[in-house]
Short mmCIF file of C-alpha atoms and ligand atoms in Angstrom, two decimals:
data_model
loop_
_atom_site.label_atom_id
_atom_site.label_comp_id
_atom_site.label_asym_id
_atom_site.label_seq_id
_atom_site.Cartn_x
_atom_site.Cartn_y
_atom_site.Cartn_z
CA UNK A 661 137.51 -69.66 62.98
CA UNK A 662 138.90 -71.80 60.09
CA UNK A 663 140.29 -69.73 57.06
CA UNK A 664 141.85 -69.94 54.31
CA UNK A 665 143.42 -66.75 52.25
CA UNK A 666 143.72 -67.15 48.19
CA UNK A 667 144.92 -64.76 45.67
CA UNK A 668 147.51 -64.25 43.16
CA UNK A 669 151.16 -64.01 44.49
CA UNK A 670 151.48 -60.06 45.98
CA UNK A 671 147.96 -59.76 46.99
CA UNK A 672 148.71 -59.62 50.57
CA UNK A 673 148.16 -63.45 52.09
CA UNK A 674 150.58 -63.14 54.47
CA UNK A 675 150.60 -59.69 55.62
CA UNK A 676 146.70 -60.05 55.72
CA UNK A 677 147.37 -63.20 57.76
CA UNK A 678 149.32 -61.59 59.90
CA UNK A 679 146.67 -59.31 61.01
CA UNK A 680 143.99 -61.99 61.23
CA UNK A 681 146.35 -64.08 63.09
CA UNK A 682 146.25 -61.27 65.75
CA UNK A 683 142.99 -60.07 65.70
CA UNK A 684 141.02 -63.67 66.03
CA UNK A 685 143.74 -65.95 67.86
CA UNK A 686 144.64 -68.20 65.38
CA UNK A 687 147.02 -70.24 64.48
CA UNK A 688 149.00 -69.23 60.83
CA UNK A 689 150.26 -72.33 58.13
CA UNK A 690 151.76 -70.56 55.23
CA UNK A 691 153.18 -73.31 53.20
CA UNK A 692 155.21 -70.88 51.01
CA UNK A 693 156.96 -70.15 54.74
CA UNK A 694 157.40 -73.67 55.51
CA UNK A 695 159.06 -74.40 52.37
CA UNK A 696 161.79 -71.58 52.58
CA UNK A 697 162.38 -72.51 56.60
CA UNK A 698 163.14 -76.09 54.96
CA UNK A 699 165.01 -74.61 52.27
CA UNK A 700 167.19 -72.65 54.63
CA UNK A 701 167.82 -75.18 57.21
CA UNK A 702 168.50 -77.49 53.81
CA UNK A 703 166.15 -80.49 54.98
CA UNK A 704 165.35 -83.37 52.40
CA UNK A 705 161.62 -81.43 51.82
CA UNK A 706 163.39 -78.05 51.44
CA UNK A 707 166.44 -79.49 48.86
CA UNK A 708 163.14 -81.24 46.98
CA UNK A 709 160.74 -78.19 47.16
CA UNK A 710 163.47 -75.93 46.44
CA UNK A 711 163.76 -76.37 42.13
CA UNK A 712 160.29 -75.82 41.88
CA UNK A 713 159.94 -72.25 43.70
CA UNK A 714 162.63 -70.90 42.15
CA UNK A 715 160.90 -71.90 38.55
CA UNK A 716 157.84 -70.62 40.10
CA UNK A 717 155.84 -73.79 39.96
CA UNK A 718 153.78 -75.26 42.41
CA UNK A 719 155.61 -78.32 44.57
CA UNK A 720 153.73 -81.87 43.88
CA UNK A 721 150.25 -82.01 45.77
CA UNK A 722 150.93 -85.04 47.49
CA UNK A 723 153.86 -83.39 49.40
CA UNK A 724 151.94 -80.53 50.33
CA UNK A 725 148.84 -82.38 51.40
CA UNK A 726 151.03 -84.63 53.61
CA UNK A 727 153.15 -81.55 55.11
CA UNK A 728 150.11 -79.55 56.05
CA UNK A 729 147.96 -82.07 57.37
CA UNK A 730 150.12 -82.60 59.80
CA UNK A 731 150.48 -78.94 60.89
CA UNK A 732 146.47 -78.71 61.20
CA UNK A 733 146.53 -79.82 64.74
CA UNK A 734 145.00 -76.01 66.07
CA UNK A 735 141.35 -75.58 66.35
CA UNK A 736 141.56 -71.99 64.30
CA UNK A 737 143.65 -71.43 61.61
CA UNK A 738 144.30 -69.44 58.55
CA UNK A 739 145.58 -71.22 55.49
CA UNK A 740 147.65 -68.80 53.74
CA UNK A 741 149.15 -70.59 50.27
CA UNK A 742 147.42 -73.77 50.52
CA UNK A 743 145.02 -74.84 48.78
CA UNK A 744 146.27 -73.92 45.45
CA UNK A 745 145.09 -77.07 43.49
CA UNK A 746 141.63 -78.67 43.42
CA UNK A 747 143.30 -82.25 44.54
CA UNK A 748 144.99 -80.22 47.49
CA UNK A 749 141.36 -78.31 48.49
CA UNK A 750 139.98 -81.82 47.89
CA UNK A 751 142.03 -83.51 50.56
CA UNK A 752 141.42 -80.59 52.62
CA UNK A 753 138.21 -81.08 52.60
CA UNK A 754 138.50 -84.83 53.74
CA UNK A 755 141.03 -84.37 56.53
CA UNK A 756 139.02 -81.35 58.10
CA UNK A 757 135.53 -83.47 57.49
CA UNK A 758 137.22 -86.54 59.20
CA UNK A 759 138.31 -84.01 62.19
CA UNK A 760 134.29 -82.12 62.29
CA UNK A 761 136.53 -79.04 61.46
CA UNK A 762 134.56 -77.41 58.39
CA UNK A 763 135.95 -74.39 57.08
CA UNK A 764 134.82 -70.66 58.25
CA UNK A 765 134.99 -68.73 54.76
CA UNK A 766 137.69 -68.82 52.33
CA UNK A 767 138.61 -65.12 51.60
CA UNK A 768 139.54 -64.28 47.63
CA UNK A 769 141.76 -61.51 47.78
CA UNK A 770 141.76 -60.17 44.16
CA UNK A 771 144.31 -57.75 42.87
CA UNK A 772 144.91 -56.34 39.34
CA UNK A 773 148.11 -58.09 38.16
CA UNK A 774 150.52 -55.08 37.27
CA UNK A 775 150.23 -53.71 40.89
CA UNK A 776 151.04 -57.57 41.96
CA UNK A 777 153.78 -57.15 40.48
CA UNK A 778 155.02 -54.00 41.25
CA UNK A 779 154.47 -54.69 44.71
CA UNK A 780 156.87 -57.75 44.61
CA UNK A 781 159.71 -56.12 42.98
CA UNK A 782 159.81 -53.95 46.25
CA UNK A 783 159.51 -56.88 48.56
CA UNK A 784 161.85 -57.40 50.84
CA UNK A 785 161.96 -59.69 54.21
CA UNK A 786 163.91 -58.75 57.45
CA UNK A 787 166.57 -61.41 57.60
CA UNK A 788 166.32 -61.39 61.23
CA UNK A 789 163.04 -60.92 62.58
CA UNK A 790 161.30 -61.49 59.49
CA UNK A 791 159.02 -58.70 58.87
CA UNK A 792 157.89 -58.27 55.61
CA UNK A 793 158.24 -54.65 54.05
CA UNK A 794 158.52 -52.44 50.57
CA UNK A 795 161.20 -50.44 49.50
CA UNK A 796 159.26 -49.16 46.71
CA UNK A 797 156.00 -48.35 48.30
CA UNK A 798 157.24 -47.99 51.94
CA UNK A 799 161.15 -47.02 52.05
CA UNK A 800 162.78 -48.17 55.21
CA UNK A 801 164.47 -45.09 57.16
CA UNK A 802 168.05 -46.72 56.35
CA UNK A 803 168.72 -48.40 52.74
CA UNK A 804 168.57 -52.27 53.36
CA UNK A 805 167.69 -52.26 57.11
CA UNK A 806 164.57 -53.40 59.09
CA UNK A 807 163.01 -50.26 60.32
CA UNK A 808 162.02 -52.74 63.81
CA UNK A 809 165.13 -54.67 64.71
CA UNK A 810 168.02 -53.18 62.66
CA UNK A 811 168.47 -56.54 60.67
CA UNK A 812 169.18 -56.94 56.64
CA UNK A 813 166.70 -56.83 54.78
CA UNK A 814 166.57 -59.21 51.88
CA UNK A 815 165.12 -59.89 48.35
CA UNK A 816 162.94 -63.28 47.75
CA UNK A 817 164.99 -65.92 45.30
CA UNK A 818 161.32 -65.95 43.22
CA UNK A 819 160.58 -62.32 43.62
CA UNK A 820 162.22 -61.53 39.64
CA UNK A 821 160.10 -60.41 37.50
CA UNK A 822 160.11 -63.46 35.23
CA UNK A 823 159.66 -65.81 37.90
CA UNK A 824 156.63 -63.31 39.31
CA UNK A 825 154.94 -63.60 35.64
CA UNK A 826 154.87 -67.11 35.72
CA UNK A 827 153.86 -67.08 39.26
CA UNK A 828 151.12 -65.51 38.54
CA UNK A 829 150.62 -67.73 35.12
CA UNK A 830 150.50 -70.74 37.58
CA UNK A 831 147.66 -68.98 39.83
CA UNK A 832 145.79 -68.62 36.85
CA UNK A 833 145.81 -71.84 35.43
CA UNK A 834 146.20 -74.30 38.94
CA UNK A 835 144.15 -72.05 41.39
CA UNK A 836 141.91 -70.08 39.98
CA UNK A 837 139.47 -72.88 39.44
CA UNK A 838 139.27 -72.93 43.68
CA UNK A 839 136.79 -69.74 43.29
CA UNK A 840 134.28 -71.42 41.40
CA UNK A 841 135.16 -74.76 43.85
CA UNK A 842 134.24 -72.64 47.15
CA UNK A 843 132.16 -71.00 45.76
CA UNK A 844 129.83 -73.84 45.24
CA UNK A 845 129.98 -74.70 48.74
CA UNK A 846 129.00 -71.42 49.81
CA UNK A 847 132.38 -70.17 51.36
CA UNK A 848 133.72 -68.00 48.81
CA UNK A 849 134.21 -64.24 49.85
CA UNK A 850 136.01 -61.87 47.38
CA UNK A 851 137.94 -59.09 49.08
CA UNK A 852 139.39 -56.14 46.86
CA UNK A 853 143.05 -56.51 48.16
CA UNK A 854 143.78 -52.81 46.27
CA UNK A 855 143.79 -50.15 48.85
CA UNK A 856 146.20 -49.25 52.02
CA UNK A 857 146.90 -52.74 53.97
CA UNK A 858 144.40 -50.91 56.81
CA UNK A 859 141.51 -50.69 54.51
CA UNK A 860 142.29 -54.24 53.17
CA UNK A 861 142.22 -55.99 56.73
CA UNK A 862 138.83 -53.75 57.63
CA UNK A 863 137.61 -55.56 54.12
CA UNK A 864 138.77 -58.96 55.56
CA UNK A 865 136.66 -58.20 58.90
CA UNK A 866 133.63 -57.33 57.11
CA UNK A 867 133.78 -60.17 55.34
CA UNK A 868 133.81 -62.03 58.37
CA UNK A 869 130.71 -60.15 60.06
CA UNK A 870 128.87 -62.95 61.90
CA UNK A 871 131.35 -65.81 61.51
CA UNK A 872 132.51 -67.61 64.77
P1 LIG B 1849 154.15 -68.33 48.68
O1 LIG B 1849 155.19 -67.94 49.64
O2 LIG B 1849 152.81 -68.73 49.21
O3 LIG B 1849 154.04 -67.19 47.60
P2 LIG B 1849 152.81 -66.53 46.79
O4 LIG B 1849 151.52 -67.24 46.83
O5 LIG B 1849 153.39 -66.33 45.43
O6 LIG B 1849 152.50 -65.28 47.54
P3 LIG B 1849 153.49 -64.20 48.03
O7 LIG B 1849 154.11 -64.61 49.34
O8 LIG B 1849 154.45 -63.81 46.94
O9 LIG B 1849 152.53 -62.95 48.19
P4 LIG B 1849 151.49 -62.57 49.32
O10 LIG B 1849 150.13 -62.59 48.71
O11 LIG B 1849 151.69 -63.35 50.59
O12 LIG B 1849 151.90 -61.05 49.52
P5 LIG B 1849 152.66 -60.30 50.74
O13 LIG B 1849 151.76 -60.18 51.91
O14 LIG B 1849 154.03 -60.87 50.97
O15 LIG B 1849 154.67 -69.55 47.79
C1 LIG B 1849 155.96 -69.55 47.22
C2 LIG B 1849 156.19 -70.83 46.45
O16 LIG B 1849 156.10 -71.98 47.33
C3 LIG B 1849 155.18 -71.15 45.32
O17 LIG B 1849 155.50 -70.48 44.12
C4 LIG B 1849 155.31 -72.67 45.23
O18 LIG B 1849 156.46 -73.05 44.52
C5 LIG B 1849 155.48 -73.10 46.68
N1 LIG B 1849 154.19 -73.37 47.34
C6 LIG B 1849 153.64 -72.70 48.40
N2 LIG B 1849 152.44 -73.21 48.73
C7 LIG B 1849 152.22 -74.23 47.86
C8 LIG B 1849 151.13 -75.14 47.67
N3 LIG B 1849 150.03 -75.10 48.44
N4 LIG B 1849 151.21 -76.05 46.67
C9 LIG B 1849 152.32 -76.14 45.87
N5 LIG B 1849 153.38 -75.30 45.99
C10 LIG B 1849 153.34 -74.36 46.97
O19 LIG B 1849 152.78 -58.84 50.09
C11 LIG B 1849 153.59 -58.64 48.92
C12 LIG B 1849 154.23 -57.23 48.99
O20 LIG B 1849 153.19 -56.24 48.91
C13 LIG B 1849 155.00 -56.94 50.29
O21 LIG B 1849 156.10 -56.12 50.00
C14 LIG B 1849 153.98 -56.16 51.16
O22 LIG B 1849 154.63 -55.28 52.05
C15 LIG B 1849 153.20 -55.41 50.08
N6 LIG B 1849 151.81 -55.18 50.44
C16 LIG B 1849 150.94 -56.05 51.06
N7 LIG B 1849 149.72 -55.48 51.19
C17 LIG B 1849 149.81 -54.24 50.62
C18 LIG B 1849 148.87 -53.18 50.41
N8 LIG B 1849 147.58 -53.27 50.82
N9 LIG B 1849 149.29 -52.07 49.78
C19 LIG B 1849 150.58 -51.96 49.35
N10 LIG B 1849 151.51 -52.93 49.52
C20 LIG B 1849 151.13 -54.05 50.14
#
């Protein structure tokens, strides 16, 4: 299966990936991940990409196009942050075309923007192993430590609730407009991402009834 997860930032991409990832075999390319492993390591991409997270815009297209083509050597896959720009699902489309690769489905999780953002005030990523949790919706047993490998658990740079707002601003305005792209082609499948993170991924199956 070829996927790709969309939806405003705090929907649950890639905890919802996670459980895809597991569940069909596939290979995960979160670009938002790729760009903070670069950041972290301080690379030339991640010192480049780095001014535009923490302003919460999106990087330039051509960078991302060229960074994930590259990482779409796996058969399955789910796309989780990319595309996010009609130029980006355009050249997509031409690389996976080019390859006889077409996509699955492209799964819409939609989410009411005040819980969005209420969920990413509480998020918080294990500095060691890097699970993703919530201190606000699901309290670790000790204050600021993984409840699965003891690490720290730590705050995302873009995770204020400025940055969030325009975040979600951006999705509005530069992705959005992929809906009405995929849905043209017949891919589109919109997935109410409110509900426990079970119920979501048993949404995310359905959705995929009958897909190979
Ligand atoms: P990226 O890392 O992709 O961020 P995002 O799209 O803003 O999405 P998030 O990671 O914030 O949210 P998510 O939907 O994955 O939610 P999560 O599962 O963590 O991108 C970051 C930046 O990189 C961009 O702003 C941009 O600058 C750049 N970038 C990346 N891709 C790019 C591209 N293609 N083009 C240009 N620039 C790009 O869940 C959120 C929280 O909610 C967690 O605490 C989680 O535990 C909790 N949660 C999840 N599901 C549930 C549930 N069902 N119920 C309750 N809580 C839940």
């Amino acid at each position: 299966m070829r996927l790709v997860l969309v939806g405003p930032p705090g929907a649950g991409k890639g905890t919802q990936a996670g459980h895809l990832v597991k569940r069909y075999g596939l290979a995960h390319i979160a670009t938002g991940d790729i760009f903070r492993a670069n950041v972290q390591s301080g690379t030339e991409l991640g010192r480049m990409a780095s001014s535009y997270m923490a302003a919460g815009e999106l990087v330039p297209d051509e960078v991302v196009v060229r960074m994930v083509v590259e990482a779409l050597a796996s058969e399955g896959f789910v796309l989780d942050g990319f595309p996010r720009t009609i130029p980006q699902a355009l050249a997509l489309e031409k690389e996976l075309e080019a390859t006889q690769r077409p996509l699955t489905a492209v799964l819409a999780l939609t989410l009411d923007e005040e819980i969005a953002v209420k969920r990413l005030a509480g998020r918080r990523a294990c500095s060691s192993c890097g699970r993703i949790t919530n201190v606000e919706l699901d309290p670790p047993r000790t204050e600021g430590t993984c409840d699965s490998c003891g690490g720290r658990l730590v705050r995302r740079d873009d995770d204020d609730e400025v940055t969030v707002r325009r975040r979600l601003e951006v999705y509005q305005e530069s992705t959005e407009p992929l809906l009405t792209f995929y849905a043209e082609r017949g891919l589109l499948r919109l997935v109410d991402a409110d509900g426990s993170e079970e119920e979501v991924t048993e949404r995310l199956v359905a959705a995929l009834a009958g897909s190979r």
